[in-house]
Amino acid sequence: MTAPPETGGGLLALVGGHVATNDAGRSEHGPGHLVVEGQRIVAVGAGPLPAQYREASVVDASGCLITPGLVNTHHHLYQWITRGAAVDGTLFEWLQTLYPVWAGLDVGLTTTAATGALAWLARSGCTTTTDHHYVFPAQGGDLLGAEIAAARRVGLRFHPTRGSMDLGVSAGGLPPDDVVEDVDAILAASEAAILTHHDPSADSMLRIALAPCSPFSVTAGLLTASAELARRYGVRLHTHLAESTDEDDYCREHFGRTPVEHLDSLGWLGPDVWFAHAVHLDDASIARMAATGTSVAHCPSSNARLGAGIARARDLRAAGVAVGLGVDGAASNEASSLWEEMRHALLFARARGGPQALGVRDALDMATMGGARVLGRQDEIGSLEVGKLADVAVWRIDGLGHADVADPVAALVLGGPPPLELLLVNGRRVVESDAVLGVDADELAAEVAAASRELWARAGQAR
Ligand code: ZN
């Protein structure tokens, strides 16, 4: 294994690159400089490095675009070892193929899957990610703890959710009975997750949220109790919502309401709530989400991969809803590249709404500040400003793939995936020259392949 990322400390200066700050005025400095001290940004501006920082360790960022690190607002890390299944299925068909396989998860397999997924996210420019883990087999062990350890190893800022399912097929839900949990056990584990792991401090590297899975896999009782518990401790709430027309049909049939009306009736709209997907929304739902401050994790690639539809991202933003990006689980987005979500968000918005629907800087904003707002971290990350945490991506855009694109932000968003020259998280180097410093990529790939074979074998399916 290569050396782990060094701890932050001292002064680090990035000089010569085009700095796209994504601050409120969308200031850009080309060329400019950015100085980090410890875990925070202490200077950002145009031109060469100011004299008072001449003692800094200098990185020559000529030929590079410097942006805030990208923020991923929806993922299922454990799915990194079940990619490529039910590749032509609808959401419900895909889930019903995979639930029995996920029933074999344990700490070892989840650790390997999460490490692979997190390392790949880092390579795509992601500095902060959430995770939605909702499969907790009875004998599986501490799967939340396993993914938290993986995030520490890779070095990303982490917002894992304690997910849950309590509505098995025998009670009218979609998942098999052996992958759902008892409500009391869920609530006890959720409270323990908050008490053990949640760090509310401004420079937090780890915050917990609670995340019952979806309207077709959890009871109204679990949704209500989870919201009460989360609000007692001041942690956020997350769930899947309005992902597919099948879900819309399910909600109308079982509850006589749209998905948003169903969640609204349970006290599940508010500034502490974010929904993954939100594809199938009518105008009233968008207005209600805007009025309550409810936000969205937009997952364009996963929605396209499952043929679920295209979210109304432009309408949501226009209404004032905070919209971040998410790769969603690796099993419905085998690429799991957050950079790619930024590009797809722009392309899909334009496919739906014309060339003015989303600009390249809007896409960058969605991938950075949009995600920060969704996770309640807008005062700490999402832009490059003095005093903010040093979560920074440095993209090389002077190579063959991008060299002739005059606008650096257009090169990033519209061009192919650029090399990632450097990724800083909390001032620490996590990626250098496309290499994730905390892992050996070849060793990890072999471990991922072996873990995948083991999990499928446990489900009686050779791979
Ligand atoms: Zn999901």
mmCIF file of N, CA, C and O in Angstrom, residues 102-111 133 135-146 181 458:
data_model
loop_
_atom_site.group_PDB
_atom_site.id
_atom_site.type_symbol
_atom_site.label_atom_id
_atom_site.label_comp_id
_atom_site.label_asym_id
_atom_site.label_seq_id
_atom_site.Cartn_x
_atom_site.Cartn_y
_atom_site.Cartn_z
ATOM 1 N N TRP A 102 -27.997 -8.832 -1.505
ATOM 2 C CA TRP A 102 -27.553 -7.916 -0.441
ATOM 3 C C TRP A 102 -27.763 -8.532 0.949
ATOM 4 O O TRP A 102 -27.107 -8.129 1.910
ATOM 5 N N ALA A 103 -28.664 -9.527 1.051
ATOM 6 C CA ALA A 103 -28.915 -10.174 2.349
ATOM 7 C C ALA A 103 -27.667 -10.862 2.883
ATOM 8 O O ALA A 103 -27.594 -11.180 4.070
ATOM 9 N N GLY A 104 -26.651 -11.074 2.029
ATOM 10 C CA GLY A 104 -25.420 -11.736 2.467
ATOM 11 C C GLY A 104 -24.338 -10.785 2.925
ATOM 12 O O GLY A 104 -23.213 -11.215 3.232
ATOM 13 N N LEU A 105 -24.621 -9.500 3.001
ATOM 14 C CA LEU A 105 -23.589 -8.520 3.392
ATOM 15 C C LEU A 105 -23.110 -8.742 4.821
ATOM 16 O O LEU A 105 -23.896 -9.082 5.705
ATOM 17 N N ASP A 106 -21.810 -8.552 5.034
ATOM 18 C CA ASP A 106 -21.246 -8.537 6.380
ATOM 19 C C ASP A 106 -20.180 -7.437 6.448
ATOM 20 O O ASP A 106 -19.993 -6.680 5.482
ATOM 21 N N VAL A 107 -19.492 -7.360 7.558
ATOM 22 C CA VAL A 107 -18.542 -6.266 7.764
ATOM 23 C C VAL A 107 -17.398 -6.314 6.742
ATOM 24 O O VAL A 107 -17.030 -5.287 6.160
ATOM 25 N N GLY A 108 -16.860 -7.502 6.503
ATOM 26 C CA GLY A 108 -15.725 -7.597 5.585
ATOM 27 C C GLY A 108 -16.095 -7.169 4.169
ATOM 28 O O GLY A 108 -15.383 -6.376 3.528
ATOM 29 N N LEU A 109 -17.209 -7.675 3.675
ATOM 30 C CA LEU A 109 -17.623 -7.349 2.307
ATOM 31 C C LEU A 109 -18.015 -5.869 2.196
ATOM 32 O O LEU A 109 -17.697 -5.197 1.200
ATOM 33 N N THR A 110 -18.681 -5.360 3.210
ATOM 34 C CA THR A 110 -19.084 -3.949 3.173
ATOM 35 C C THR A 110 -17.864 -3.030 3.229
ATOM 36 O O THR A 110 -17.823 -1.996 2.554
ATOM 37 N N THR A 111 -16.864 -3.416 4.001
ATOM 38 C CA THR A 111 -15.637 -2.619 4.066
ATOM 39 C C THR A 111 -14.978 -2.532 2.694
ATOM 40 O O THR A 111 -14.588 -1.446 2.235
ATOM 41 N N HIS A 133 -27.166 3.632 3.680
ATOM 42 C CA HIS A 133 -27.086 2.174 3.878
ATOM 43 C C HIS A 133 -28.355 1.714 4.585
ATOM 44 O O HIS A 133 -28.643 2.146 5.692
ATOM 45 N N VAL A 135 -29.549 -1.841 4.253
ATOM 46 C CA VAL A 135 -29.642 -3.300 4.348
ATOM 47 C C VAL A 135 -28.777 -3.759 5.520
ATOM 48 O O VAL A 135 -27.554 -3.665 5.469
ATOM 49 N N PHE A 136 -29.425 -4.214 6.570
ATOM 50 C CA PHE A 136 -28.706 -4.653 7.765
ATOM 51 C C PHE A 136 -29.122 -6.085 8.112
ATOM 52 O O PHE A 136 -30.014 -6.301 8.942
ATOM 53 N N PRO A 137 -28.486 -7.095 7.464
ATOM 54 C CA PRO A 137 -28.827 -8.488 7.780
ATOM 55 C C PRO A 137 -28.583 -8.777 9.258
ATOM 56 O O PRO A 137 -27.669 -8.200 9.874
ATOM 57 N N ALA A 138 -29.370 -9.679 9.817
ATOM 58 C CA ALA A 138 -29.334 -9.936 11.263
ATOM 59 C C ALA A 138 -27.934 -10.307 11.737
ATOM 60 O O ALA A 138 -27.506 -9.913 12.824
ATOM 61 N N GLN A 139 -27.206 -11.071 10.942
ATOM 62 C CA GLN A 139 -25.869 -11.519 11.356
ATOM 63 C C GLN A 139 -24.767 -10.699 10.679
ATOM 64 O O GLN A 139 -23.613 -11.120 10.649
ATOM 65 N N GLY A 140 -25.112 -9.552 10.126
ATOM 66 C CA GLY A 140 -24.156 -8.807 9.301
ATOM 67 C C GLY A 140 -23.085 -8.059 10.067
ATOM 68 O O GLY A 140 -22.022 -7.755 9.537
ATOM 69 N N GLY A 141 -23.356 -7.720 11.345
ATOM 70 C CA GLY A 141 -22.383 -6.951 12.114
ATOM 71 C C GLY A 141 -22.562 -5.452 11.915
ATOM 72 O O GLY A 141 -23.583 -4.990 11.379
ATOM 73 N N ASP A 142 -21.568 -4.691 12.331
ATOM 74 C CA ASP A 142 -21.656 -3.220 12.331
ATOM 75 C C ASP A 142 -21.292 -2.666 10.946
ATOM 76 O O ASP A 142 -20.170 -2.225 10.715
ATOM 77 N N LEU A 143 -22.253 -2.662 10.051
ATOM 78 C CA LEU A 143 -21.980 -2.237 8.672
ATOM 79 C C LEU A 143 -21.785 -0.725 8.582
ATOM 80 O O LEU A 143 -20.993 -0.238 7.766
ATOM 81 N N LEU A 144 -22.486 0.030 9.414
ATOM 82 C CA LEU A 144 -22.276 1.482 9.418
ATOM 83 C C LEU A 144 -20.847 1.801 9.884
ATOM 84 O O LEU A 144 -20.154 2.634 9.282
ATOM 85 N N GLY A 145 -20.414 1.125 10.923
ATOM 86 C CA GLY A 145 -19.044 1.323 11.403
ATOM 87 C C GLY A 145 -18.017 0.953 10.344
ATOM 88 O O GLY A 145 -16.968 1.605 10.219
ATOM 89 N N ALA A 146 -18.320 -0.077 9.554
ATOM 90 C CA ALA A 146 -17.390 -0.510 8.507
ATOM 91 C C ALA A 146 -17.214 0.573 7.453
ATOM 92 O O ALA A 146 -16.093 0.874 7.019
ATOM 93 N N GLU A 181 -36.028 -5.021 9.027
ATOM 94 C CA GLU A 181 -35.765 -5.082 10.463
ATOM 95 C C GLU A 181 -37.010 -4.694 11.252
ATOM 96 O O GLU A 181 -37.940 -4.085 10.732
ATOM 97 N N ARG A 458 -22.790 -16.485 -1.948
ATOM 98 C CA ARG A 458 -23.660 -16.648 -0.771
ATOM 99 C C ARG A 458 -25.124 -16.680 -1.164
ATOM 100 O O ARG A 458 -25.957 -17.246 -0.465
#
